[in-house]
Coordinates of C-alpha atoms in Angstrom, one line a residue:
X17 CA -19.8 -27.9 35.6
X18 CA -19.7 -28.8 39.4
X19 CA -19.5 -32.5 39.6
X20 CA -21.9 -33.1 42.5
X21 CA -25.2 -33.4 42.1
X22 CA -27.4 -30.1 42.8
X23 CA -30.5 -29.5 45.1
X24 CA -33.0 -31.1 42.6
X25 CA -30.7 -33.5 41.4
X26 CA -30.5 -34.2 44.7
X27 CA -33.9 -34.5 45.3
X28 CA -34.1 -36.9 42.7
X29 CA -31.5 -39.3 43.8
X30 CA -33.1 -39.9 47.0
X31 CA -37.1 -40.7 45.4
X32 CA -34.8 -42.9 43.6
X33 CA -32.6 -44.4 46.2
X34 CA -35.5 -45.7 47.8
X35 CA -37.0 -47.4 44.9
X36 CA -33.8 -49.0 44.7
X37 CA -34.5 -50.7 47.9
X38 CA -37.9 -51.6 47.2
X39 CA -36.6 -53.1 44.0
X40 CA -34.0 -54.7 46.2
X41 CA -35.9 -56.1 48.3
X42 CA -38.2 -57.6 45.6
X43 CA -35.5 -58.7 43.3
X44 CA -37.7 -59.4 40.1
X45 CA -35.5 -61.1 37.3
X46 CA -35.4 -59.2 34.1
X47 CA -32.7 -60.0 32.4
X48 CA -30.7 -63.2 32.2
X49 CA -27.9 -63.9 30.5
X50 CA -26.4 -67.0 29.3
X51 CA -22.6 -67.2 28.8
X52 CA -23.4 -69.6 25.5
X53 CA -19.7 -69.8 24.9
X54 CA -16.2 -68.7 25.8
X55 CA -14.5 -69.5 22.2
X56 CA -14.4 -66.4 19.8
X57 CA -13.0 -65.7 16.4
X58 CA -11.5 -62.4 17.7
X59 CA -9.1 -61.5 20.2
X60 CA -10.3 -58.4 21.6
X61 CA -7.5 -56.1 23.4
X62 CA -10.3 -55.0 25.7
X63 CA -11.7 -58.4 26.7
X64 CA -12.7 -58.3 30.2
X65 CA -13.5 -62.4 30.4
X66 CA -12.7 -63.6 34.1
X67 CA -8.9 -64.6 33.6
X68 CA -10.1 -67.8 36.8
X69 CA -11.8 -69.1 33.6
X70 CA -10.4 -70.9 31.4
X71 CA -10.8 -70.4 27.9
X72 CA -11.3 -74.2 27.4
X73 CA -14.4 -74.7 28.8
X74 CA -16.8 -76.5 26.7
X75 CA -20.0 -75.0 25.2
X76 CA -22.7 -75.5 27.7
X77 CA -25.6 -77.7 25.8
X78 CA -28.4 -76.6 24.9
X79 CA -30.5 -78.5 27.0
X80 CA -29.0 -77.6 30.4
X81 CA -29.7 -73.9 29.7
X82 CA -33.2 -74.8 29.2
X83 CA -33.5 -76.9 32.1
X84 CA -33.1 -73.2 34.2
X85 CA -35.7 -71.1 32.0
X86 CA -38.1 -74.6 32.9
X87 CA -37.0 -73.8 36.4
X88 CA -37.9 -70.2 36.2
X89 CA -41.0 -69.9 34.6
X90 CA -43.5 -70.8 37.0
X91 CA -42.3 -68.2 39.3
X92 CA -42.1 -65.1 36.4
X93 CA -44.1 -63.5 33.5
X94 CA -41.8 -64.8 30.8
X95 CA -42.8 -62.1 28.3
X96 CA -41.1 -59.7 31.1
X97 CA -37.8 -61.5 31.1
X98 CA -34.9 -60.7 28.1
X99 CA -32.8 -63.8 27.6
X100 CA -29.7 -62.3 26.0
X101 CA -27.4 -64.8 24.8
X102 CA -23.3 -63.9 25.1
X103 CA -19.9 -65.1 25.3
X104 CA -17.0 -65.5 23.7
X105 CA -18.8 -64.6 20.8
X106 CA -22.4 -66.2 20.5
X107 CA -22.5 -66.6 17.1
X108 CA -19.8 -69.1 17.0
X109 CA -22.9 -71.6 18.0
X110 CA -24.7 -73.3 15.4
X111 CA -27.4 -74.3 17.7
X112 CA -28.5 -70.6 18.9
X113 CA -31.5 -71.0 16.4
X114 CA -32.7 -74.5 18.5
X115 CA -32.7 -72.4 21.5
X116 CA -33.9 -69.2 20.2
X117 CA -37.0 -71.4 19.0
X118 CA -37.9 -72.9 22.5
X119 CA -37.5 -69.5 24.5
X120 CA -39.4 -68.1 22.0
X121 CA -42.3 -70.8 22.3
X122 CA -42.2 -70.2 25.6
X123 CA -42.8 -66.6 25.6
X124 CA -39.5 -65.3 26.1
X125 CA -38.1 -62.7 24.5
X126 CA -34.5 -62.9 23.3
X127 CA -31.7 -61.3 21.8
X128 CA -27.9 -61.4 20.8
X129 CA -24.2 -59.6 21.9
X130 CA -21.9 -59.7 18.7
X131 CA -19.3 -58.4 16.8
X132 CA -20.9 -58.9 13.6
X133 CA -18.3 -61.2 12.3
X134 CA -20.1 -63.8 11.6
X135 CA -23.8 -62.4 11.1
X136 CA -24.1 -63.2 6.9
X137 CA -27.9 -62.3 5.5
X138 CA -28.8 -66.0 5.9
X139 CA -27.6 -66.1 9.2
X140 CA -29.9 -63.2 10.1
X141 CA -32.4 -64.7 8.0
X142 CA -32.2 -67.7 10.6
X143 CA -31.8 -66.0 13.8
X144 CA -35.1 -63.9 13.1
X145 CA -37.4 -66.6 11.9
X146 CA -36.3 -68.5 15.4
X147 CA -37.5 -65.6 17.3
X148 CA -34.3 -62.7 18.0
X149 CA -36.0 -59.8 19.3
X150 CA -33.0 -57.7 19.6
X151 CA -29.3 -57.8 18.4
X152 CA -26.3 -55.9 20.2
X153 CA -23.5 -54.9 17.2
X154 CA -19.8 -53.6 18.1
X155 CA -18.5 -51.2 16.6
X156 CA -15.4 -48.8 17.8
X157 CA -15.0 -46.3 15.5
X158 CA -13.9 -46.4 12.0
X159 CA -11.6 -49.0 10.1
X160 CA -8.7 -49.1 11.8
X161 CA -9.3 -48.2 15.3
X162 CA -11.7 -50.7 15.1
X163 CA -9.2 -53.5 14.0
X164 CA -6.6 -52.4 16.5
X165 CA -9.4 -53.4 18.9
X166 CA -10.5 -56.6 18.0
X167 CA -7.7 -57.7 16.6
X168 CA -9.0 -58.7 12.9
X169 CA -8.6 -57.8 9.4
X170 CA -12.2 -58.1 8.6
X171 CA -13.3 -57.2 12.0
X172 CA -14.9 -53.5 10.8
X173 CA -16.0 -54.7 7.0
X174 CA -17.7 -57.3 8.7
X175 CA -19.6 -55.5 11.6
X176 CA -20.3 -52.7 9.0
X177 CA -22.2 -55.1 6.7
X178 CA -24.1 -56.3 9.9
X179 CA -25.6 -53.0 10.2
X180 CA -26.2 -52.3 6.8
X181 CA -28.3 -55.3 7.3
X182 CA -30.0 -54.1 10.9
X183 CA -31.1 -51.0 9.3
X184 CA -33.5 -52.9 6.7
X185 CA -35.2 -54.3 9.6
X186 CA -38.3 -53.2 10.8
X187 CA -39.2 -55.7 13.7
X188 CA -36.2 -56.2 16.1
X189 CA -34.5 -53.7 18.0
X190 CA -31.2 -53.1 17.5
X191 CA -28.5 -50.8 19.0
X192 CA -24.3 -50.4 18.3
X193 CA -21.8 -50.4 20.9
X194 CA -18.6 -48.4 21.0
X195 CA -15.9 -48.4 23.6
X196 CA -13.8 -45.1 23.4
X197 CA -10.1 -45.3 23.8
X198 CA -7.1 -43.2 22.6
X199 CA -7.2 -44.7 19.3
X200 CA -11.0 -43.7 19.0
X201 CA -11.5 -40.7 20.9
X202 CA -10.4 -37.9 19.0
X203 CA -13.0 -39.3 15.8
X204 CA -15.6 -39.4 18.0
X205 CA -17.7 -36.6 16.6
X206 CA -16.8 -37.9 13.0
X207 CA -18.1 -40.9 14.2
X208 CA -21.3 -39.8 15.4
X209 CA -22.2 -38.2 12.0
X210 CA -20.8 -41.3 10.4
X211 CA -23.4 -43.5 12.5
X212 CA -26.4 -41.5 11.4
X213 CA -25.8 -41.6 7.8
X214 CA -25.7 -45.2 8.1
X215 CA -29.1 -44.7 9.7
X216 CA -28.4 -46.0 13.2
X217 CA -30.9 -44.8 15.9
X218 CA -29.2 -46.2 19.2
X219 CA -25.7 -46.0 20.1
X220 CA -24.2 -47.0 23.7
X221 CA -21.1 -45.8 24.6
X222 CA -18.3 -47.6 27.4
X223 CA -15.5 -46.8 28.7
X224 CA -13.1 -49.5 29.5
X225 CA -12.4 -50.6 32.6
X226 CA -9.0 -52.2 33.7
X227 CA -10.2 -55.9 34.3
X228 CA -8.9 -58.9 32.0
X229 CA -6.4 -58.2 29.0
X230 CA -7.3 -54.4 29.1
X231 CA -5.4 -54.5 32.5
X232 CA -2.0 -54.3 30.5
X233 CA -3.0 -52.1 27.4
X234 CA -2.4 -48.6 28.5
X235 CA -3.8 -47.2 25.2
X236 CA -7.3 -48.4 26.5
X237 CA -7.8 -46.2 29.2
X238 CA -8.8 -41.8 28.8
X239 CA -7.4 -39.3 31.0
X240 CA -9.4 -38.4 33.9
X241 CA -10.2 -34.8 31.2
X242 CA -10.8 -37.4 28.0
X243 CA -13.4 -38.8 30.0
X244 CA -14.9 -36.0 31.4
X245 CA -15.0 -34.7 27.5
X246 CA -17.2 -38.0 27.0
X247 CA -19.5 -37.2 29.2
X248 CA -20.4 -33.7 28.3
X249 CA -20.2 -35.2 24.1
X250 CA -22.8 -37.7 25.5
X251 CA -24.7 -35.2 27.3
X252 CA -24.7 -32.7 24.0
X253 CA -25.5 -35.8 21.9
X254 CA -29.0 -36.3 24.0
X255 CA -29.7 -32.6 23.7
X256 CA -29.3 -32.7 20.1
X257 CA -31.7 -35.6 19.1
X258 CA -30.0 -36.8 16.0
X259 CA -29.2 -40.1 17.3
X260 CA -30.2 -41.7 20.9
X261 CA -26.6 -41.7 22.8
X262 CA -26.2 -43.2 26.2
X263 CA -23.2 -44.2 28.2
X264 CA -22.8 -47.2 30.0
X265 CA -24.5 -48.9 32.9
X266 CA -21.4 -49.0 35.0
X267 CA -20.7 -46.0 37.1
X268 CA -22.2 -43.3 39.5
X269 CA -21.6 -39.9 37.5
X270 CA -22.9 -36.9 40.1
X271 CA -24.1 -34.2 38.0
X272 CA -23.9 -36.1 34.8
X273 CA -27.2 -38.6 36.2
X274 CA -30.3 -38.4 34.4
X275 CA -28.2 -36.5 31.7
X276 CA -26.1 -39.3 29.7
X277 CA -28.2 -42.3 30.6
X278 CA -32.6 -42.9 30.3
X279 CA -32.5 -43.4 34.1
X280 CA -30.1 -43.0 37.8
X281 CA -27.1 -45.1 38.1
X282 CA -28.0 -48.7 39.6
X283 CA -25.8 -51.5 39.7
X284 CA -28.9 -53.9 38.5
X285 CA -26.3 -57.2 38.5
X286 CA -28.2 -59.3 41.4
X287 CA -31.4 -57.4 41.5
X288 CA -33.0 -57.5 38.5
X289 CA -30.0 -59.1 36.6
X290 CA -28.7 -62.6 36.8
X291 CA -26.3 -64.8 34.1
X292 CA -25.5 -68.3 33.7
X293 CA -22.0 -69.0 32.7
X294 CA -20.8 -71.5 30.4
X295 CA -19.7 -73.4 33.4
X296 CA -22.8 -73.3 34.9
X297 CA -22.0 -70.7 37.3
X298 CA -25.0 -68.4 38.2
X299 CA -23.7 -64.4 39.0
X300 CA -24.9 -61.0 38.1
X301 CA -23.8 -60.3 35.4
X302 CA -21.1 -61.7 32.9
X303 CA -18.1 -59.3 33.6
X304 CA -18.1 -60.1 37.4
X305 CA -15.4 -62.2 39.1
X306 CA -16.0 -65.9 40.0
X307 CA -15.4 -65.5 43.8
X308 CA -18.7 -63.5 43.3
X309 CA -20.6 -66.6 42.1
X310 CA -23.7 -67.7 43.9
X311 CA -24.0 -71.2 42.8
X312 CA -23.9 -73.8 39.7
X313 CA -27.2 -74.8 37.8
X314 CA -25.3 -78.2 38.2
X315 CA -25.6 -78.2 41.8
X316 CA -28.3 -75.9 42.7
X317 CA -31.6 -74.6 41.9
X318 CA -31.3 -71.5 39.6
X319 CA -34.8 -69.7 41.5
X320 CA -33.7 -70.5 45.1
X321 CA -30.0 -69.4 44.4
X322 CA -32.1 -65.8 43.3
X323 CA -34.5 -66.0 45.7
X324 CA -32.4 -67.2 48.8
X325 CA -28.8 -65.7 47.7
X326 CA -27.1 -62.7 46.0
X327 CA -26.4 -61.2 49.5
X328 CA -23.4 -59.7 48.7
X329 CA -25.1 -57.9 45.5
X330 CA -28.6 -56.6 47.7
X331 CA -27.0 -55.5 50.6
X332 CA -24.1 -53.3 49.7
X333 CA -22.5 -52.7 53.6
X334 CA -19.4 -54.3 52.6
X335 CA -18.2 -51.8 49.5
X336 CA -18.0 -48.9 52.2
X337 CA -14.4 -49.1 52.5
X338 CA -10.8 -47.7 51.4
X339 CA -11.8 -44.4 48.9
X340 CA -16.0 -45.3 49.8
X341 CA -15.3 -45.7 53.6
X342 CA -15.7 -41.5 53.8
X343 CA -17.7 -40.7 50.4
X344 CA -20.7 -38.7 50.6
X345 CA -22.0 -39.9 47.4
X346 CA -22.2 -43.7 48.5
X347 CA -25.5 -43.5 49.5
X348 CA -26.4 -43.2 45.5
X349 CA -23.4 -45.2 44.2
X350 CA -23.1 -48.5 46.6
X351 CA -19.6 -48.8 46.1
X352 CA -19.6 -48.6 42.2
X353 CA -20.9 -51.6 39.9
X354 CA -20.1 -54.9 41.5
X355 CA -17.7 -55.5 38.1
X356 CA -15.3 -53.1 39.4
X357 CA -14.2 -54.6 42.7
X358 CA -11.4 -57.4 42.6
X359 CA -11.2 -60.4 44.6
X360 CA -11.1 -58.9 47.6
X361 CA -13.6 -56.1 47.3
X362 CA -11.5 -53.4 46.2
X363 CA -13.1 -51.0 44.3
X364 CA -11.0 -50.6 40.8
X365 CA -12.8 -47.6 38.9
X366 CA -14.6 -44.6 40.6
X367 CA -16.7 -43.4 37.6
X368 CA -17.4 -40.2 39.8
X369 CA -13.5 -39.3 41.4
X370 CA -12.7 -39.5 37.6
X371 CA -15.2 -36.3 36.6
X372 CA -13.1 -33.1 36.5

């Protein structure tokens, strides 16, 4: 399969290119996150937390977070906007519930990234009576790649009972997450048929990108023909129907758009997506660097940062250069997800230089 995109794909990208700047240029907020924590009770070999952060920063309170979705609401339909809640590992909180319960009073919908560890029947029990409206569970591959991942003995048992759980439920959604690696990959098939039979309908698939502690684990990353093979797994997955497969937001893939995802590769971080982080920095999204931080809910006003910022994330002039300076496909692709560029704007991953 020819990598670049054909006539009608083509076609496509540009009607969609220029919804991307009408979004753009509106810049409704969708989804916000909140960094709830930075503590976990795993130590992932993939975690891609901002290494400028440090791991001792204090939960932010409750309250503070609050005081931004008070700030916010006059100015969107809150019933439009997903609050998911992140870290670390959110679940680490006892006082998700108390905030679950006032977003949800206030017509915001809400949901939860885990790793299952910690998600017991009657703390299900609590999270749905505050309110969750979807729930995000890890899972990367069977037993013991999983473990070598994250890094704990119970890590797999855990996340397995979790979705044992999610399937019994009728009223939130719910999808699992795998990253592949090399101690993954070569299951993957297994794994598929090992998902259904548990009864999951949704399952997201990531590659990892070298950022954080993955930098330095060499087993985390495919070959360029591993990841290729990913893609066209992803892409038979869809065709199939068994179980609803989709890679990753990150990445322009050519050919591969429209195929492996529900819609055309945008980088959404700054347009319709925004996070608070536990140290009250406002970004994009949660995996970006902090010299791409647009302000502090403890200095600034979380709407006029969205409304009056987030230049570098709207107007992408500045990622044409080194490998994008002369790439036809950067009209679609903008330089890549705004995660993949380091402090100076490098550009880390090129999802699309990868295809073979």
């Amino acid at each position: 399969m020819d990598k670049r995109p054909g006539f009608r794909k083509r076609i496509a990208l540009e009607l969609f290119r220029s919804l991307k700047r009408n979004r753009t240029k509106i810049h409704e907020l969708r989804t916000l996150f909140w960094e709830c924590t930075l503590r976990c009770n795993v130590a992932c070999r993939h975690c891609g937390s901002d290494c400028h952060v440090s791991a001792q920063q204090p939960d932010m309170p409750v309250n503070d977070f609050l005081k931004v979705i008070e700030d916010i609401t006059p100015y969107v339909e809150p019933n439009k906007v997903m609050v998911v809640f992140t870290g670390g590992e959110a679940l680490v909180r006892k006082d998700i519930e108390e905030c679950g319960r006032e977003l949800y009073h206030r017509g915001f919908p809400w949901g939860i990234v885990t790793n299952g560890l910690l998600l017991t029947r009657e703390r299900l029990d609590s999270l749905l009576a505050a309110g969750l409206h979807s729930i995000t569970i890890s899972l990367d591959g069977f037993e013991n790649a999983h473990n070598w991942l994250r890094r704990h003995p119970k890590s797999f048992e855990n996340a397995l009972n979790a979705i044992c759980m999610l399937t019994e439920e009728k009223e939130i959604v719910w999808d699992v997450v795998t990253c592949v690696n090399q101690q993954n990959f070569k299951d993957l098939k297994l794994f598929k048929d090992f998902l259904i039979d548990m009864g999951v309908k949704n399952w997201r698939i990531f590659t990892i990108f070298p950022i954080g502690r993955a930098a330095n684990v060499p087993e985390l990353q495919l070959s360029n023909e591993q990841y290729t093979w990913v893609l066209n797994f992803i892409r038979y997955c869809r065709k199939e129907g068994k179980i609803h497969t989709s890679y990753g937001c990150e990445g322009f893939l050519g050919n591969y758009e429209a195929e492996v995802r529900d819609q055309l590769f945008q980088c959404n971080a700054g347009i319709n997506t925004a996070s608070v982080l536990a140290d009250g920095a406002i970004s994009g999204c949660p995996s970006i660097r902090a010299n791409y931080h647009q302000g502090s809910i403890y200095k600034d006003n979380f709407i006029d940062v969205w409304n009056n910022k987030f230049q570098p994330y709207r107007d992408r002039k500045w990622a044409k250069q080194g490998e994008c300076a002369d790439c036809s496909m950067f009209r679609y692709c903008e330089g890549n997800g705004m995660h993949l560029h380091d402090d100076n704007g490098k550009l880390l991953v090129c999802h699309y230089k990868r295809i073979t």
